[in-house]
Coordinates of C-alpha atoms and ligand atoms in Angstrom, one line a residue:
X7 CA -9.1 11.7 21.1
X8 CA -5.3 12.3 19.7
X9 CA -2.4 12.2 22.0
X10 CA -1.5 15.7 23.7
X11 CA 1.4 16.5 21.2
X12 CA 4.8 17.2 22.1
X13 CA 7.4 19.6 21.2
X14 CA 9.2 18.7 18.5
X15 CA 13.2 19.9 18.9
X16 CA 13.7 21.5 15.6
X17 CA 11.9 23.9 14.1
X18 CA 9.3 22.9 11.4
X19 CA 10.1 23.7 7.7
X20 CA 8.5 25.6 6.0
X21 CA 5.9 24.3 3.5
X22 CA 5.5 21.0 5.5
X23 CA 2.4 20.2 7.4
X24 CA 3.5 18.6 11.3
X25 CA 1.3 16.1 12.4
X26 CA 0.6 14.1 15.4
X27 CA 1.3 10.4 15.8
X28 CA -2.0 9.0 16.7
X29 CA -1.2 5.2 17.0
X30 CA 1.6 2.9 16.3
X31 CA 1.5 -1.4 15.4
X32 CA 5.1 -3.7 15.1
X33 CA 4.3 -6.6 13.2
X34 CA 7.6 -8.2 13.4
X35 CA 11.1 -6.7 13.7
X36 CA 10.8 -5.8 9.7
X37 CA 7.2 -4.1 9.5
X38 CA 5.8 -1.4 11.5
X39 CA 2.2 0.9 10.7
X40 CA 1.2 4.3 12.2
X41 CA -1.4 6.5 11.9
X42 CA -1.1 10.8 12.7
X43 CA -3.6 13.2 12.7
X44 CA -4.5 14.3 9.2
X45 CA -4.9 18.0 8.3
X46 CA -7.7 20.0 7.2
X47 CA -6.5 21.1 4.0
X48 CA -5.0 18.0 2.8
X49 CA -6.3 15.7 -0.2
X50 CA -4.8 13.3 -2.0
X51 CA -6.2 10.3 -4.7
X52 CA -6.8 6.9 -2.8
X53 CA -3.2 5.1 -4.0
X54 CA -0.9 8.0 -4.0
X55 CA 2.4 8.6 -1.9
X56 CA 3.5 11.4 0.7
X57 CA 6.7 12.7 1.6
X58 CA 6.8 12.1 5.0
X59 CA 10.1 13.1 7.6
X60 CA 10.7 13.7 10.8
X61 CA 11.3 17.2 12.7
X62 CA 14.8 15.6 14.0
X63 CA 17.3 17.9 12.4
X64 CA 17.9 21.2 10.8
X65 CA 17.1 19.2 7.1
X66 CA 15.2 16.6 7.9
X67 CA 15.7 13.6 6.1
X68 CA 11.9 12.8 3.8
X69 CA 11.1 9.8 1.5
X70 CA 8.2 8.1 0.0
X71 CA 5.2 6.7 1.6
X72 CA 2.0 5.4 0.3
X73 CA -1.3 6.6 2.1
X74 CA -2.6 3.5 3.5
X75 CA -5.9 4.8 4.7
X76 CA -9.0 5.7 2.1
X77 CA -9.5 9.1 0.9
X78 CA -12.3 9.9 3.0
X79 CA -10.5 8.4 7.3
X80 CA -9.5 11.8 9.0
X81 CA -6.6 9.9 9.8
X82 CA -3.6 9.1 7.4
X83 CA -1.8 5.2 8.1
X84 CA 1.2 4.4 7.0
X85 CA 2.6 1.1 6.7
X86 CA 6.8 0.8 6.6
X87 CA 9.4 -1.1 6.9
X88 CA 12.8 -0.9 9.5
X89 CA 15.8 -0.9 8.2
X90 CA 18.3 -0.5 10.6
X91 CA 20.7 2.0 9.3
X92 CA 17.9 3.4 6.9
X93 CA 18.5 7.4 7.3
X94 CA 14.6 7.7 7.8
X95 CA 13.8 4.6 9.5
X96 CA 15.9 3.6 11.9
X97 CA 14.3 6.5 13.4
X98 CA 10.6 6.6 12.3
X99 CA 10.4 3.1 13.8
X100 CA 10.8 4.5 17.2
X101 CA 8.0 7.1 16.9
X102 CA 4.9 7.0 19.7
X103 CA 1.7 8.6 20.1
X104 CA 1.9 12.0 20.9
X105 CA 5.7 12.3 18.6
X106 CA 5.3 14.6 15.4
X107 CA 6.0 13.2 12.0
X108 CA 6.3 15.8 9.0
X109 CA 4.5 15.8 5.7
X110 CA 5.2 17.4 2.4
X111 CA 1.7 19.3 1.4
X112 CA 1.5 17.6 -2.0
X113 CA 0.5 14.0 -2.5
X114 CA 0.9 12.3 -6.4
X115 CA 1.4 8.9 -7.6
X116 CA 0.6 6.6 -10.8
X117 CA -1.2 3.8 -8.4
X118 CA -4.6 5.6 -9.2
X119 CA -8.0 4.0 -10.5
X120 CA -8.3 7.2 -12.9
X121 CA -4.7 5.6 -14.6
X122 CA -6.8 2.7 -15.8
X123 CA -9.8 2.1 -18.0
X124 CA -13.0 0.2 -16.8
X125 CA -13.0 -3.5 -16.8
X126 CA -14.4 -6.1 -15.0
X127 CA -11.7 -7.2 -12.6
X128 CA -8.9 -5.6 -10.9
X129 CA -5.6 -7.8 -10.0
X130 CA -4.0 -5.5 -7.2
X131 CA -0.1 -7.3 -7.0
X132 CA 2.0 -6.6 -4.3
X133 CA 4.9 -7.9 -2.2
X134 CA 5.8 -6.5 1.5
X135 CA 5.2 -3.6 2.3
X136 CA 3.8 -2.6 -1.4
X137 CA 0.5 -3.3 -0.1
X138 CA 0.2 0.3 1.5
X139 CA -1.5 2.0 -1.3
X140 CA -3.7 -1.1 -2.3
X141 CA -5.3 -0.9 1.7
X142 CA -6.3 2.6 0.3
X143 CA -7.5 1.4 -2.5
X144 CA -9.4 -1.4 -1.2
X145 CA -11.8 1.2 1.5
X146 CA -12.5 3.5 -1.3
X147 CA -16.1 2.8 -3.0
X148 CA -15.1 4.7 -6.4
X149 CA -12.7 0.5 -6.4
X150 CA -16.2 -1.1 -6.4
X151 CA -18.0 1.3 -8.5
X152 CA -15.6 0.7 -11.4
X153 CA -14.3 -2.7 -11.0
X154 CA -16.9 -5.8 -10.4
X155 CA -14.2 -8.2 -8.9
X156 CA -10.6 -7.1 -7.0
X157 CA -8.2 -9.7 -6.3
X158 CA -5.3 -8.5 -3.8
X159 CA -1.9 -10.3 -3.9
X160 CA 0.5 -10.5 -0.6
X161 CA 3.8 -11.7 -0.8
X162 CA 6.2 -11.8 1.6
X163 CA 9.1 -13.9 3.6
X164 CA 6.6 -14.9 6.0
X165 CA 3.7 -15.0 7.7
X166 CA 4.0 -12.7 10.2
X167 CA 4.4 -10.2 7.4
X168 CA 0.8 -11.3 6.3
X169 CA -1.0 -10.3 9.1
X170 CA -1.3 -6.4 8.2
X171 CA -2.9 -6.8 5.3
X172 CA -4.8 -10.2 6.5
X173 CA -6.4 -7.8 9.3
X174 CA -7.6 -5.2 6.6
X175 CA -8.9 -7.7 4.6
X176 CA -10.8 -9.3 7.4
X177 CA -12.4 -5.8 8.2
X178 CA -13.2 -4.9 4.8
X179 CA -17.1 -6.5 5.4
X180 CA -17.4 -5.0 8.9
X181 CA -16.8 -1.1 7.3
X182 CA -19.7 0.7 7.3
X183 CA -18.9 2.7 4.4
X184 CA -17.6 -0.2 1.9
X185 CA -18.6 -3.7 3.9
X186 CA -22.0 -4.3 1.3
X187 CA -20.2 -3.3 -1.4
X188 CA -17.3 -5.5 -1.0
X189 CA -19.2 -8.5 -0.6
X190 CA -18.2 -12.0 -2.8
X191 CA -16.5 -9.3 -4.7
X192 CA -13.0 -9.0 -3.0
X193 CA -10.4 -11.9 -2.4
X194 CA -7.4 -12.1 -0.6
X195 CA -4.6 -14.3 -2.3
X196 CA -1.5 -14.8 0.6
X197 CA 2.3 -16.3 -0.3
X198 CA 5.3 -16.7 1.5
X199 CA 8.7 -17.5 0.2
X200 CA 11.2 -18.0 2.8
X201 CA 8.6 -19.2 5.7
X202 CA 6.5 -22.8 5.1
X203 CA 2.8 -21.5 4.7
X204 CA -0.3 -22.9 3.0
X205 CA 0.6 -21.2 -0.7
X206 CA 4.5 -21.1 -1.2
X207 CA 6.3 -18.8 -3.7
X208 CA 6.8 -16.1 -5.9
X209 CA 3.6 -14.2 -7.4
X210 CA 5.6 -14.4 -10.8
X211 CA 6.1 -18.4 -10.4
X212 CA 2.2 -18.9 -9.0
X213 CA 1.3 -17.0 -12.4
X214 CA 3.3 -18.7 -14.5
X215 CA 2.3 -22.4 -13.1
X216 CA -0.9 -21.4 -13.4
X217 CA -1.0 -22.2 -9.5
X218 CA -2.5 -19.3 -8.8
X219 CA -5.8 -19.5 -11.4
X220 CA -6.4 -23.0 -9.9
X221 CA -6.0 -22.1 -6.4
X222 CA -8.8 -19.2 -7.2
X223 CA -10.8 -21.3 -9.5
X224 CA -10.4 -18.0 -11.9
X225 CA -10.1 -17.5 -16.2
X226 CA -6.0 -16.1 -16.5
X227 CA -5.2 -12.4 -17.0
X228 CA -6.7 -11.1 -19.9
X229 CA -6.3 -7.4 -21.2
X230 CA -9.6 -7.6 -22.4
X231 CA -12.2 -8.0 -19.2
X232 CA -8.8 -7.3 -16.3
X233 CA -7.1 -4.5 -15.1
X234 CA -3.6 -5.3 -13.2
X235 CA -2.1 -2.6 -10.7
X236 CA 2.0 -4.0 -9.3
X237 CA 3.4 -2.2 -6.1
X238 CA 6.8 -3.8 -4.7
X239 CA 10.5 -3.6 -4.7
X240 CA 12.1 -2.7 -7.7
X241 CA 13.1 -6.2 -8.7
X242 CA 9.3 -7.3 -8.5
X243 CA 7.7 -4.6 -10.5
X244 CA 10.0 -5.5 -13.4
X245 CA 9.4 -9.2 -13.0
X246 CA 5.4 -8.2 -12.9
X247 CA 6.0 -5.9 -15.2
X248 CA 7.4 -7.8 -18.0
X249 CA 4.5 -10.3 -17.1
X250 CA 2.2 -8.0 -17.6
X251 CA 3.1 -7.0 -20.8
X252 CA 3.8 -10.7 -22.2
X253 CA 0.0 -11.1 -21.2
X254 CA -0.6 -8.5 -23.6
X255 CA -1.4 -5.4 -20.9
X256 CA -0.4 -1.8 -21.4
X257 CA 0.9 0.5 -19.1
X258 CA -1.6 3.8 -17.8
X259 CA -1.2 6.7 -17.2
X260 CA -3.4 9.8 -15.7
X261 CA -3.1 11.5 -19.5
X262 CA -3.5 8.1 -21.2
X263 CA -5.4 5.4 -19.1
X264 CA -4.3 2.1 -20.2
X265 CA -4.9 -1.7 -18.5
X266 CA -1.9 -2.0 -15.9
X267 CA -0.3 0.6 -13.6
X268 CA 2.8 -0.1 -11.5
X269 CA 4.4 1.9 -8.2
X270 CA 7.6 1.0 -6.0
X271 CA 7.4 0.3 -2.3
X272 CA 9.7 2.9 -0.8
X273 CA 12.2 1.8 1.3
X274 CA 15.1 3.8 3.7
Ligands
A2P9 P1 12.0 -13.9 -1.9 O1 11.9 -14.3 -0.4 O2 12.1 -15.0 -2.8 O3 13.0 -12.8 -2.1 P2 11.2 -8.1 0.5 O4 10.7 -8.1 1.9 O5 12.6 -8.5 0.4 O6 10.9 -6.8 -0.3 O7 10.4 -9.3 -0.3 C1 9.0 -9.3 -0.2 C2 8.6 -10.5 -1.0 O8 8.8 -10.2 -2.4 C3 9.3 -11.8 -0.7 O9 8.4 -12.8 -0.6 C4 10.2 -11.9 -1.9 O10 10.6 -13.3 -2.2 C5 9.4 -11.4 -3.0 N1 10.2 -11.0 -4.2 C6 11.4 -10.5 -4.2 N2 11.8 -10.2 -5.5 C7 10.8 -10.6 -6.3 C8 10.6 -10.6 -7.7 N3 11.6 -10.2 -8.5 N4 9.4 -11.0 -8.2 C9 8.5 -11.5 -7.4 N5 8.6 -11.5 -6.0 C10 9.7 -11.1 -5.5

């Protein structure tokens, strides 16, 4: 049952949908998810990003957000960071059930399978909170139906930042919809860079040393048979990016579907 909602102080703009925060997770002081009430009307491709605000001012402030939920939960999640004097989340990051968060009506995004051609596996890259639209991806079947094998990459500082997407991961099998399908199909490859874990370092140097092939027991990136999809800061997609490319893949795009897509992880 969603929280009774409470009245929000400002009136709601128009052309925005108000929604109601349904649940709320802190991972550590740096990572927060949160999951409102989705409405009726809206759709939206698994991997693409919202506008999402809050009704605390006469112009609320909005910015990017990846749905981290599949196509077909009647919730939306949302996974973010907190930056303390970010104009959107130093606020978000306080929200509780029952609070209303705003949404523009129109979702869009280059994160999408439709961007890419077939192939037989998918490399889904991603460092902090960049792994939003790849938990979307990951619960939608149309992942499975097009790709035999999907390999997820976390980075982050530490290991507490791991958990979110260690959680999903473990639940994958236990999904009704998508838990046969995923099966000996889907992998889950963790880092950390700043915090001693099991696999230390970079995505880019665990590439490069060849690190993380061994570690999988995997053949390297090849255009031919793998499609590669990068979400992060903007300092890691060009790193990946550039990878990418010197592997010899080409960038997609909805009117031209190509062998890598690429997507930053919103901050503010
Ligand atoms: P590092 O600790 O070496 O900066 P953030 O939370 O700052 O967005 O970082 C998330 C993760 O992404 C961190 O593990 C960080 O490593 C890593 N990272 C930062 N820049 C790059 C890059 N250019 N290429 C690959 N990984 C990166």
């Amino acid at each position: 049952l969603a929280p009774e909602p409470r009245a929000p102080q400002f009136p709601i703009p128009a052309n925005v949908y108000a929604e109601t925060v349904v649940s709320v997770r802190h991972y550590t002081d740096r990572l927060f998810s949160f999951r409102i009430t989705r409405p009726q009307s809206f759709r939206f491709r698994s991997g693409e990003f919202v506008m999402i605000g809050l009704p605390n001012a006469e112009k609320p402030v909005f910015r990017a957000y990846s749905v981290a939920s599949p196509a077909w939960d009647e919730e939306l999640e949302f996974f973010s960071i907190k930056v303390p004097d970010g104009p959107l989340t130093q606020h978000l990051q306080k929200i509780q059930p029952g609070d209303t968060v705003l949404m523009r009506q129109k979702s869009t995004g280059t994160l999408v399978l439709d961007a890419l051609t077939p192939a037989r596996r998918v490399f889904m890259i991603s460092t902090g909170t960049g792994i939003a639209p790849f938990a979307s991806l990951l619960r939608d079947p149309d992942t499975y139906e097009k790709f035999d094998q999907v390999v997820l990459t976390h980075t982050c500082r530490d290991r507490a930042e791991l958990v979110y997407g260690q959680e999903l991961a473990a639940s994958l099998k236990d999904d009704p919809l998508i838990g046969e399908l995923t099966e000996g199909r889907f992998t889950l490859y963790n880092s950390t860079t700043r915090e001693e874990s099991d696999c230390m370092g970079r995505i880019t140097a665990l590439i490069g040393s060849g690190k993380f092939y061994s570690d999988l027991g995997v053949e390297p990136l090849n255009p031919e048979t793998d499609r590669v999809m990068i979400c992060g800061s903007m300092e890691m997609l060009k790193d990946v990016k550039e990878l990418a490319e010197n592997h010899g893949f080409v960038e997609g795009s909805l009117s031209a579907p190509a062998s890598f897509v690429v997507e930053r992880a919103f901050v503010g």
